[in-house]
Coordinates of C-alpha atoms and ligand atoms in Angstrom, one line a residue:
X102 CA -242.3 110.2 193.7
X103 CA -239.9 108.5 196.0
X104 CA -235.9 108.3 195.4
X105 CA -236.6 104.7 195.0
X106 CA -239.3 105.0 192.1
X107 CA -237.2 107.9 190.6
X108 CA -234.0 105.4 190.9
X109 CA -236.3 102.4 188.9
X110 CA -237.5 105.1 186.4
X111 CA -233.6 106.3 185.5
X112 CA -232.9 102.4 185.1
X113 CA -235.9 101.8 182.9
X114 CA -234.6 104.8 180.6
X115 CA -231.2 103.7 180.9
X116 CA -231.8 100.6 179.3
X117 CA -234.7 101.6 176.9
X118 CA -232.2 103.2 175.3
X119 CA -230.9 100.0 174.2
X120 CA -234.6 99.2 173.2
X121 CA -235.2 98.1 169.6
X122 CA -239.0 97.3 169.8
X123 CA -240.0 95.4 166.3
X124 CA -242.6 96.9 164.7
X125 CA -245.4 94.3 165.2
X126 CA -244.7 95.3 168.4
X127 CA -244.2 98.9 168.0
X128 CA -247.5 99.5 166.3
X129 CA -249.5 97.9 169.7
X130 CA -250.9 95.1 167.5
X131 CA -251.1 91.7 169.4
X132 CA -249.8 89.0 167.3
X133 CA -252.3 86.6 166.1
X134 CA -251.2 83.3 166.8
X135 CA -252.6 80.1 167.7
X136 CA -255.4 79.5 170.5
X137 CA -253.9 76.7 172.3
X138 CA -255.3 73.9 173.9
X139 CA -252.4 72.7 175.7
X140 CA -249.7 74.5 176.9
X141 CA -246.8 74.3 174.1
X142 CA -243.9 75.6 176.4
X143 CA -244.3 72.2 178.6
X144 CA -240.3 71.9 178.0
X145 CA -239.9 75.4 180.0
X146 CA -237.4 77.8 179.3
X147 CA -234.1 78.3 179.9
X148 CA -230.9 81.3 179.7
X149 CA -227.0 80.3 178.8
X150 CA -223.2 81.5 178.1
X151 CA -224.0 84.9 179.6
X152 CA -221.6 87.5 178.8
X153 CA -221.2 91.4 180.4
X154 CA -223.6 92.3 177.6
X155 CA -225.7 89.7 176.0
X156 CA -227.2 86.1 177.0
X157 CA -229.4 83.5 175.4
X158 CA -232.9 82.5 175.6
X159 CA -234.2 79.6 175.0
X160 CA -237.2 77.4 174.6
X161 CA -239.5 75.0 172.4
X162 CA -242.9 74.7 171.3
X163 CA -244.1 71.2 171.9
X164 CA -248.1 70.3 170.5
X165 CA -250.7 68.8 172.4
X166 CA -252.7 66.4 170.2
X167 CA -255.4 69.3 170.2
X168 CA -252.7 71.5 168.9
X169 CA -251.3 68.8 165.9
X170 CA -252.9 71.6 163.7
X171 CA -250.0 74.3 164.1
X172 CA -247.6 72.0 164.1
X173 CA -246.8 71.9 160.6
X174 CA -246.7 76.1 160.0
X175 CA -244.5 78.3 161.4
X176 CA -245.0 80.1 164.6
X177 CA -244.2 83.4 165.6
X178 CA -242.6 84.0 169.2
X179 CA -242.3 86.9 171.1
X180 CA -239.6 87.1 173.9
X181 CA -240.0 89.9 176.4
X182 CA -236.8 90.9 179.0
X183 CA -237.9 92.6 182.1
X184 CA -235.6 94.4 184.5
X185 CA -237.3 93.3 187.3
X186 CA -239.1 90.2 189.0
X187 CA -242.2 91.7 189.0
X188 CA -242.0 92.4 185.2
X189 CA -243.4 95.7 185.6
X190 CA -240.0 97.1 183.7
X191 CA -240.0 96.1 180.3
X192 CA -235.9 96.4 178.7
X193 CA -236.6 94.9 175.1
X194 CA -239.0 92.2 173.2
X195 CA -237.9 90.3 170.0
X196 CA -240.1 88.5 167.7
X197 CA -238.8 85.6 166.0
X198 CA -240.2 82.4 163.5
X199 CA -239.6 78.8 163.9
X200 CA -240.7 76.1 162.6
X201 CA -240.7 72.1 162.1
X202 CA -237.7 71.8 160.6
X203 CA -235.8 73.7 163.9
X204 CA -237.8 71.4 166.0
X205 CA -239.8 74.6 167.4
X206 CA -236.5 74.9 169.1
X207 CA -236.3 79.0 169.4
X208 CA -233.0 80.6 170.5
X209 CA -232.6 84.5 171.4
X210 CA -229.5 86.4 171.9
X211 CA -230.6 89.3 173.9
X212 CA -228.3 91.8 173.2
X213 CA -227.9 95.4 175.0
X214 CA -227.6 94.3 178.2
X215 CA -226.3 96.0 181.1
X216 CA -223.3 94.2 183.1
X217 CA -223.7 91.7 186.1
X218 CA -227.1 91.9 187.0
X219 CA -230.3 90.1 186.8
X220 CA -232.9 89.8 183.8
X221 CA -236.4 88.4 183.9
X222 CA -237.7 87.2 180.9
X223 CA -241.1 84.8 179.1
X224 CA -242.0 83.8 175.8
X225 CA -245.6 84.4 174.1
X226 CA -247.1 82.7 171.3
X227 CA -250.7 83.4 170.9
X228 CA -253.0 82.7 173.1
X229 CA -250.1 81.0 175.7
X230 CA -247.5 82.4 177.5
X231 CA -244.4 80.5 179.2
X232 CA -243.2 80.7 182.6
X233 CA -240.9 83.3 183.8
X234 CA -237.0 82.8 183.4
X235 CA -234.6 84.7 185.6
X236 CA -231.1 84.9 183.7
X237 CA -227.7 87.2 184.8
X238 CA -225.2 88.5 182.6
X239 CA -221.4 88.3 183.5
X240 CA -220.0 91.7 185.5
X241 CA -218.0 93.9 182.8
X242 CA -214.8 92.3 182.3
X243 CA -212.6 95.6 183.9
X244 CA -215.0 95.1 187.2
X245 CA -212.8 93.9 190.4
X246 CA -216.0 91.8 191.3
X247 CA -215.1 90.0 195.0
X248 CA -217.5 86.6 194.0
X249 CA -218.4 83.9 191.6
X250 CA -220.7 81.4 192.9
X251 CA -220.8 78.1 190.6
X252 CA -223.2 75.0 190.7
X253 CA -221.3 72.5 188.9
X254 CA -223.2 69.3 188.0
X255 CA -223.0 66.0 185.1
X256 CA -224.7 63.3 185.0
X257 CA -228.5 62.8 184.7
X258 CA -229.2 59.9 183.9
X259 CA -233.4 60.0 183.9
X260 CA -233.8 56.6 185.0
X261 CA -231.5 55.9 187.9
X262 CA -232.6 58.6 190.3
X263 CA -234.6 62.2 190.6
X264 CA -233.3 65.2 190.2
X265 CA -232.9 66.6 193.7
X266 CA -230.0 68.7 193.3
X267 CA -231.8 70.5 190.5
X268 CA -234.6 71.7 192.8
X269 CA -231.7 72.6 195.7
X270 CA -229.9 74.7 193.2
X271 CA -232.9 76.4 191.7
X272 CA -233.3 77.8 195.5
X273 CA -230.0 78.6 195.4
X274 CA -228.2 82.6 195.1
X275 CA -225.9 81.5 192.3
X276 CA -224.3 83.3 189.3
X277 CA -224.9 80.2 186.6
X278 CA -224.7 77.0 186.5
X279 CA -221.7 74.7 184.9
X280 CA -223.3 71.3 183.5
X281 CA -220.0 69.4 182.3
X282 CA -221.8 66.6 180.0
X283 CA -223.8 63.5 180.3
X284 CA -227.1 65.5 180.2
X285 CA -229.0 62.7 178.8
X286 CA -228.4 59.7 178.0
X287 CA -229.2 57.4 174.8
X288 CA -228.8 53.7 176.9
X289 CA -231.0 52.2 179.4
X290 CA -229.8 49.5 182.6
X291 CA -233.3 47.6 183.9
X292 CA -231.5 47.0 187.3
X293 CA -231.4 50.0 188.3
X294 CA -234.3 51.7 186.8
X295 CA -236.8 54.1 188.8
X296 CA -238.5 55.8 186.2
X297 CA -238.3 55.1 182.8
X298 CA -237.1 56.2 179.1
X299 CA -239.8 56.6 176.5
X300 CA -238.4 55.0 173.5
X301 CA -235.5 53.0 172.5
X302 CA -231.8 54.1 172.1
X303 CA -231.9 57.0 170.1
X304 CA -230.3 57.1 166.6
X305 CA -232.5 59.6 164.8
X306 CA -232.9 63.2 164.8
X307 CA -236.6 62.2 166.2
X308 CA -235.5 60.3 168.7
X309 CA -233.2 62.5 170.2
X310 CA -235.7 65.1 170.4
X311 CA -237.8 63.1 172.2
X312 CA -235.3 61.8 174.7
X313 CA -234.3 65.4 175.2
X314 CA -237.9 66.7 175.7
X315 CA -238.4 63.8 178.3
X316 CA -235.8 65.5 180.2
X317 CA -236.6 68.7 179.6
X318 CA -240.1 67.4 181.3
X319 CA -238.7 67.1 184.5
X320 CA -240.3 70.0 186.5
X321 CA -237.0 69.8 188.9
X322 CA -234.5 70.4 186.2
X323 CA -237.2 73.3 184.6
X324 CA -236.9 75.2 187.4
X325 CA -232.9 75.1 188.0
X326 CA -232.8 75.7 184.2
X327 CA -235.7 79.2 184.5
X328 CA -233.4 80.2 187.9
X329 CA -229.8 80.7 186.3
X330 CA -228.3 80.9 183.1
X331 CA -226.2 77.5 182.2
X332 CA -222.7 76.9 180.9
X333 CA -222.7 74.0 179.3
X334 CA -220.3 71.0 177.4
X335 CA -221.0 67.7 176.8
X336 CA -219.7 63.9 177.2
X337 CA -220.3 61.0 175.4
X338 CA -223.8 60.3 176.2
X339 CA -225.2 63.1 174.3
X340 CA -224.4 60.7 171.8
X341 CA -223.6 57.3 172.8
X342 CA -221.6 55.9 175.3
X343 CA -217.7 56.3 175.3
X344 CA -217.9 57.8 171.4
X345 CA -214.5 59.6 170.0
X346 CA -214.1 62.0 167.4
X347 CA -215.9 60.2 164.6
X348 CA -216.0 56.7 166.2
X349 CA -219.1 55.1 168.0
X350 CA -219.7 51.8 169.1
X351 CA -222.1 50.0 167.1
X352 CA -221.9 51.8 163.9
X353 CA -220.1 49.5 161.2
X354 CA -218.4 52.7 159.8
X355 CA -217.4 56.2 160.0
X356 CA -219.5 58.0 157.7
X357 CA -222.5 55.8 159.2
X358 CA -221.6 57.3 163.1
X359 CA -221.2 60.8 161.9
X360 CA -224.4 61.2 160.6
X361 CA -225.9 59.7 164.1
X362 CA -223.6 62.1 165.8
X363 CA -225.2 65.0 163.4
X364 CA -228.3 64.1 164.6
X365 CA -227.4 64.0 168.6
X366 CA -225.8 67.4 167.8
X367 CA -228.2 69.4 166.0
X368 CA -231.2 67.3 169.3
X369 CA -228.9 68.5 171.7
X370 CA -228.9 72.7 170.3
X371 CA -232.7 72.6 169.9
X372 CA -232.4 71.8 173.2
X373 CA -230.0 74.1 175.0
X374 CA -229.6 77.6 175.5
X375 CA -226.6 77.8 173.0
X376 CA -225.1 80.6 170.6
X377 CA -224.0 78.1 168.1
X378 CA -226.0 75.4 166.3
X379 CA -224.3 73.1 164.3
X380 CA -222.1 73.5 160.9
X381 CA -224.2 74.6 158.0
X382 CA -222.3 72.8 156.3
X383 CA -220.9 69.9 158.3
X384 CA -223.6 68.8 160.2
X385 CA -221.9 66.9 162.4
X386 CA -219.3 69.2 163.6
X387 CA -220.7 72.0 166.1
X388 CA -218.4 74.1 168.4
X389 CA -219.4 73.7 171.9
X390 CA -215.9 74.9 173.7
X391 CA -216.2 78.5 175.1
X392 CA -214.4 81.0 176.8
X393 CA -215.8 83.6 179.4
X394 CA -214.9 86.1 181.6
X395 CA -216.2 86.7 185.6
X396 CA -215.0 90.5 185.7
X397 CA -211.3 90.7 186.9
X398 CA -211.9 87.9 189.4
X399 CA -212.4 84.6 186.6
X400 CA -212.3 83.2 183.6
X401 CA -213.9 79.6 182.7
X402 CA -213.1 77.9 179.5
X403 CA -215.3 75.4 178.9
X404 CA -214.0 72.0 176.9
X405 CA -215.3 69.5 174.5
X406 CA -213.4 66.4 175.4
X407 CA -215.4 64.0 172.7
X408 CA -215.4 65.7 169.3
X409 CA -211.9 66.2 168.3
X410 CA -209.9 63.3 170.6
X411 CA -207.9 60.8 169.5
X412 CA -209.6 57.4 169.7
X413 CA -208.9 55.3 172.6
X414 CA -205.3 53.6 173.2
X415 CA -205.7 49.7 173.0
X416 CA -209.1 49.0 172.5
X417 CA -211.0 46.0 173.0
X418 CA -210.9 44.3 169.7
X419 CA -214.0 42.7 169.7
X420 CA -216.5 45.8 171.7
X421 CA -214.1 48.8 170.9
X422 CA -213.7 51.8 172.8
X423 CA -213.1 52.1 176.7
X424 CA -211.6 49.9 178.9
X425 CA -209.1 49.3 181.7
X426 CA -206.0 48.7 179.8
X427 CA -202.7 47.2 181.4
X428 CA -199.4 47.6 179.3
X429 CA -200.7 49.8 176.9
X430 CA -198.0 50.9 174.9
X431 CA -200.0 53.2 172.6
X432 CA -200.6 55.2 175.5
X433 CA -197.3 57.0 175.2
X434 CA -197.4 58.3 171.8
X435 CA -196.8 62.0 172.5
X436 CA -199.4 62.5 169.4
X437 CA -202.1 61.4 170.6
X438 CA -204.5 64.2 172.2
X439 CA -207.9 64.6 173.7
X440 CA -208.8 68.0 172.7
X441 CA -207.4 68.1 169.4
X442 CA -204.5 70.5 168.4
X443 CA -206.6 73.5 167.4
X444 CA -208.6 73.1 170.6
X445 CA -205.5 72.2 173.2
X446 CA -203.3 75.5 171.3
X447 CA -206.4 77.9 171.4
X448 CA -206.8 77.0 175.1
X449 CA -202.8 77.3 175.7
X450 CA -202.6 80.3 174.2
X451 CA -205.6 81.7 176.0
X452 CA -204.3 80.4 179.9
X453 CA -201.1 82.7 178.8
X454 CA -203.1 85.7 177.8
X455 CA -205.4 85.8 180.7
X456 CA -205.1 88.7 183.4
X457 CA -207.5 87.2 185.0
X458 CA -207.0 85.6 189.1
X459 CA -208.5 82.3 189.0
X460 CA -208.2 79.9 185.4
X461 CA -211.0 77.6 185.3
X462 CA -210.9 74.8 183.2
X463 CA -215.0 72.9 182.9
X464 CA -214.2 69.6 181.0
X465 CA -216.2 66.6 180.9
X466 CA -213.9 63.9 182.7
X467 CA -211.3 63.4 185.7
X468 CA -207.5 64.7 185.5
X469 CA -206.4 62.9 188.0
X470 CA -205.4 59.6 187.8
X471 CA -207.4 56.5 189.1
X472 CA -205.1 53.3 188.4
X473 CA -204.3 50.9 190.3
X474 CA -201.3 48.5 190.6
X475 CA -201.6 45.2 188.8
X476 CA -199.2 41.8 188.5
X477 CA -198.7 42.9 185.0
X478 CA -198.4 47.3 185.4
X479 CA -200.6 50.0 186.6
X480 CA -204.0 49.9 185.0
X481 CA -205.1 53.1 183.1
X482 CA -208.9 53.7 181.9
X483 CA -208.5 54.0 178.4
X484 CA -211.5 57.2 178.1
X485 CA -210.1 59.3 180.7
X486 CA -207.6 61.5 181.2
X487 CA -205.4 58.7 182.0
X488 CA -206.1 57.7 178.5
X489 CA -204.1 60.3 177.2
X490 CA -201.5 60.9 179.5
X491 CA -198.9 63.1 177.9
X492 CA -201.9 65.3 176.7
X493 CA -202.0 65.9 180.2
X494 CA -198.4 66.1 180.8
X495 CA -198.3 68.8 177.7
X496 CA -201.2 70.7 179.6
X497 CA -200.0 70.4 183.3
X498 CA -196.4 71.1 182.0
X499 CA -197.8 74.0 180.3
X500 CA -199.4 75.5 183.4
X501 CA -196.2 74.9 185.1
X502 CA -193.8 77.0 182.6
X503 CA -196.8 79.9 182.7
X504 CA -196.6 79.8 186.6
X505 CA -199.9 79.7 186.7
X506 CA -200.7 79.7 190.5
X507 CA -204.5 79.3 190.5
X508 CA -205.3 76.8 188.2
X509 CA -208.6 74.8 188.9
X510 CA -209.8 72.3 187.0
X511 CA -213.5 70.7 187.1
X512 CA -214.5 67.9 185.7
X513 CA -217.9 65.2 186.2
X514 CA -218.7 62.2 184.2
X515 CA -217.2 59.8 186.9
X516 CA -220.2 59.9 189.3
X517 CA -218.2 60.6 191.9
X518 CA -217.2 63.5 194.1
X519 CA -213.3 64.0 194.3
X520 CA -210.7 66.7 195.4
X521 CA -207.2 65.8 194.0
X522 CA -203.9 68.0 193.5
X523 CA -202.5 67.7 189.7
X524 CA -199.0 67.5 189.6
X525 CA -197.0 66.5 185.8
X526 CA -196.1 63.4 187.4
X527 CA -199.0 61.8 189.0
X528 CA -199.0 60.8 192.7
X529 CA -195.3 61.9 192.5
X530 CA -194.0 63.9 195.7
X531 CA -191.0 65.3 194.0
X532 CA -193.3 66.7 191.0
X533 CA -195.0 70.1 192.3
X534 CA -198.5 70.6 192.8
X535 CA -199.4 72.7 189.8
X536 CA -203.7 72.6 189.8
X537 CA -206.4 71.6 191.9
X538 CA -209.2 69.5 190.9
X539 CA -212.4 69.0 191.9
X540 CA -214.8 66.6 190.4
X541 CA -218.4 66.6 191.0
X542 CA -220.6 63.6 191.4
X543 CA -223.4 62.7 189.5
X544 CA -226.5 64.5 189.9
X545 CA -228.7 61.1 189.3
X546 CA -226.6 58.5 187.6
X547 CA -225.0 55.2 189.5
X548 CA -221.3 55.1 190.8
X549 CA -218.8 52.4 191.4
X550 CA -218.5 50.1 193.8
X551 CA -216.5 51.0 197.1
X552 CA -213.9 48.1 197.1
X553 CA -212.6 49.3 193.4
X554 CA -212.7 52.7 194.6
X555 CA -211.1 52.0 198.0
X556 CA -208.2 50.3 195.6
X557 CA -208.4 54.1 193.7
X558 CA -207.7 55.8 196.5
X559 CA -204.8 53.6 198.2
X560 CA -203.0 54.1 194.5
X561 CA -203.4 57.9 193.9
X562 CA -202.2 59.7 197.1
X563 CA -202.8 62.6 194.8
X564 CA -206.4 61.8 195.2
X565 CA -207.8 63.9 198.7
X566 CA -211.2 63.0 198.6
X567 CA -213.5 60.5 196.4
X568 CA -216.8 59.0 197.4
X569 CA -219.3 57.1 194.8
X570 CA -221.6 56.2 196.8
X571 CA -223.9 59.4 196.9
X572 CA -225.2 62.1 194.1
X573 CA -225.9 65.7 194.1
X574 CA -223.9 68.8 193.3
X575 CA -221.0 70.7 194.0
X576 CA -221.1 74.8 194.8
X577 CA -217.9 76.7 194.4
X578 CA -217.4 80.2 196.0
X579 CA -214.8 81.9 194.3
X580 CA -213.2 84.9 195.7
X581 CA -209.8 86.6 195.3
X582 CA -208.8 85.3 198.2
X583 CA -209.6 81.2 197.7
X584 CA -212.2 78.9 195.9
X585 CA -214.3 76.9 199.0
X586 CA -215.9 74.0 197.7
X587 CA -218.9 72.3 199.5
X588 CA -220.1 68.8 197.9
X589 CA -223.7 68.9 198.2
X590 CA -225.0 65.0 198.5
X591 CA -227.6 62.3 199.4
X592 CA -227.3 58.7 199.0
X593 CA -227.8 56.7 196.2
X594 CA -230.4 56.0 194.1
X595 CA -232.5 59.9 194.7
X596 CA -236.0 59.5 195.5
X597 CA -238.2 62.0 194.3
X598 CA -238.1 63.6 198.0
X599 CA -234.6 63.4 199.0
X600 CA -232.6 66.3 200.8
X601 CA -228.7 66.9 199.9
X602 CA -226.7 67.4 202.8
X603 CA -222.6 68.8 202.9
X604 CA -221.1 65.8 202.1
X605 CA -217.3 67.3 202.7
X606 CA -215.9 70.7 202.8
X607 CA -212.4 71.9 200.6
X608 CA -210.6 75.2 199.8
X609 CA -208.2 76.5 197.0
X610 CA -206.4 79.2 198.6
X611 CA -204.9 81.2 196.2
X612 CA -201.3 81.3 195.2
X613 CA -200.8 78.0 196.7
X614 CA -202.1 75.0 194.0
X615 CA -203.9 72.2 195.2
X616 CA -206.9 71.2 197.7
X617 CA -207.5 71.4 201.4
X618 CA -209.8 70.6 204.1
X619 CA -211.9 72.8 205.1
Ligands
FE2_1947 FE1 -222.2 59.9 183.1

């Protein structure tokens, strides 16, 4: 036997010591399930919030008319973990029951895992097996690990483009990938529609799930989802557009919203490769804000920016929700917040604790601020950050008194690439840098027009880089010694075919906040 073989062999023991093989497994009987006729793991499969020692594996059983037959029992589903590509090195199996009323949706945690490295894993279910997932888990969180590579991507809207940046980062060497919300979306433009939503606007659990399956569909966003594991919040359109806290658009009250949001939540877990489902008991309140450590060299907390916010400042009083707003005195009311207070303290309190380099914030919208001077005041776009501009303050602030020095915030939803600096006082020289942001454009959905954005840029100084007019991706390098940033890109709308090209170049060295050309 070669060192090599002998080296695979110790690993294999090493982590079937972890091994808990369940005993329908154990005893070498095959589980009778279901002959298939079509191939129920059409949606794929997919790995998320990995951690040193654990991750989560996901996927759902979907019937082929041929198949209608199972559909109503429960089905048993085996999930095998492989230390290698080859899956010749079997770690652990699990077998576990779902059923109609979970949507098929199943959802692992594959514990016992060994730190930082990579993990192969399938799903069975009678006669049909799915395709092959590769997931990581995080490095311990002691480890002095020299590299983080990020994809960071919002914003796929199925009908105004293809999912190019998908396939680019599926071929890409990266350690997970950061979705930061908009990952489908319940509303539908004509004019600028190259393929097409089955259904109306969802407002039912069932047609959620079937909005959510289209996407899953896409054999583009399969494969990024079976290359890396996914960290992943939401935006509004998970729901509907521009929602807050327990406000919606359309809905004539409350109570009637909150059970639509329910049903977008509970869609949106079957979907995802998630820890937490929603509240047993309040079905429309589900945890989706995280915290998560990259060895010594990281830590990303991710952010829900729609559940707990206050509403928006001034809205229209006929159409509700987001707008430009100009004199908006609401805006200053120090109480208003968009994480909520439990949310914004636990993050607070967590920036302060962390010995970790690099503080990574994943929220769903821009930081920065993107008015523009007006005869009658600076505008401010009511569901942004500028929205709720002392929350900011009381967060920028906060990273100030901490002397934080590498801060870096990420955000999407604008379908737009930007670099900006974050100071307390926007676009003010004599306020200090405290955070760099980067903002990554949408992977498929529409941007603004270049005059309003040209007008964006002449206001916010602050504001290094912004361009609307292309989609794609954004991949971070993180290392001790700086973040580099590259904005992966091709023009608007994405054909099926289309190549992503560097767009523009930035760094984050360390110790010294805000953005540069590189
Ligand atoms: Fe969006």
């Amino acid at each position: 036997m070669k060192r090599r073989d002998l080296n695979r062999l110790a690993l294999v023991w090493a982590l079937s010591a972890w091994a808990q093989v369940t005993p329908a497994v154990a005893s070498g009987r095959r589980f009778a399930g279901p002959v298939w006729q079509g191939q129920p793991f059409a949606l794929g499969v997919a790995s998320g919030q990995p951690r040193s020692d654990s991750v989560v594996l996901w996927t759902r059983l979907v019937f082929a008319e041929a198949d209608r037959a199972w559909q109503a029992q429960p089905q048993a589903v085996v999930c095998e973990v492989f230390a290698d590509e080859a899956l010749r090195q079997p770690v652990r199996r699990w077998q576990v029951e779902t059923d109609a009323q979970r949507g098929h949706s199943v959802h692992v945690l594959a514990q016992g895992l060994q730190p930082g490295r990579s993990y192969w894993y399938r799903f069975v279910c009678g006669s049909a097996s799915s395709t092959v997932g590769r997931t990581r888990t995080s490095p311990a969180p002691e480890a002095r690990v020299q590299q983080l590579r990020i994809g960071q991507a919002s914003c796929q809207h199925f009908e105004q483009g293809h999912y190019a940046a998908h396939r680019e980062m599926a071929q890409r060497d990266l350690d997970f990938v950061l979705f930061l919300g908009d990952y489908i979306y319940e509303s539908s433009n004509p004019k600028y529609r190259i393929r097409t939503h089955l259904g109306g606007v969802p407002q039912t659990l069932d047609e959620y799930r079937q909005r959510h399956a289209q996407y899953k569909g896409d054999a583009d966003l399969q494969a990024c989802h079976a290359a890396h594991p996914w960290v992943m919040t939401w935006d509004d359109h998970e729901v509907v557009n521009d929602y807050a806290n327990d406000r919606g658009r359309d809905e004539g009250d409350a109570a009637a919203f909150l059970r639509r949001r329910a049903a977008a939540y509970r869609a949106y877990f079957e979907h995802m490769p998630l820890r937490l489902g929603p509240d047993a008991q309040v079905p429309h309140q589900m945890r989706i804000h995280d915290r998560m450590a990259w060895g010594q060299l990281a830590e990303l907390w991710t952010l829900d920016c729609r559940q707990y916010r206050d509403h928006q400042a001034c809205p229209d009083p006929n159409r509700g929700g987001a707008r430009v707003v100009v004199g908006c005195d609401a805006l200053q009311d120090a109480r208003r917040s968009m994480l909520g207070a439990a949310q914004e303290s636990w993050l607070m309190q967590g920036l302060a604790d962390s010995p970790r380099r690099w503080k990574i914030l994943g929220q769903a919208t821009q930081m920065s601020s993107s008015g523009v001077a007006t005869p009658l005041g600076r505008s401010s776009f009511n569901d942004a950050w500028d929205g709720y501009p002392l929350a900011r303050e009381r967060l920028l602030s906060g990273l100030a008194d901490m002397r934080l020095q590498n801060a870096l915030v990420l955000g999407g939803d604008v379908h737009m690439n930007v670099a900006a600096n974050l100071r307390v006082r926007p676009n003010d020289e004599q306020s200090p840098v405290v955070a760099s942001e980067i903002v990554t454009t949408s992977v498929s959905s529409r941007g603004m027009g270049e005059s309003l954005l040209a007008s964006i840029r002449d206001n916010n100084p602050d504001i290094r880089h912004a361009r609307s007019d292309e989609r794609g991706y954004t991949l971070l390098d993180v290392r001790p010694e700086g973040v580099s940033v590259v904005f992966r890109a091709t023009p608007h709308p994405v054909q099926a075919d289309s190549v992503l090209r560097d767009q523009a170049r930035f760094e984050v060295v360390a110790g010294r906040a805000g953005v540069q050309a590189a």
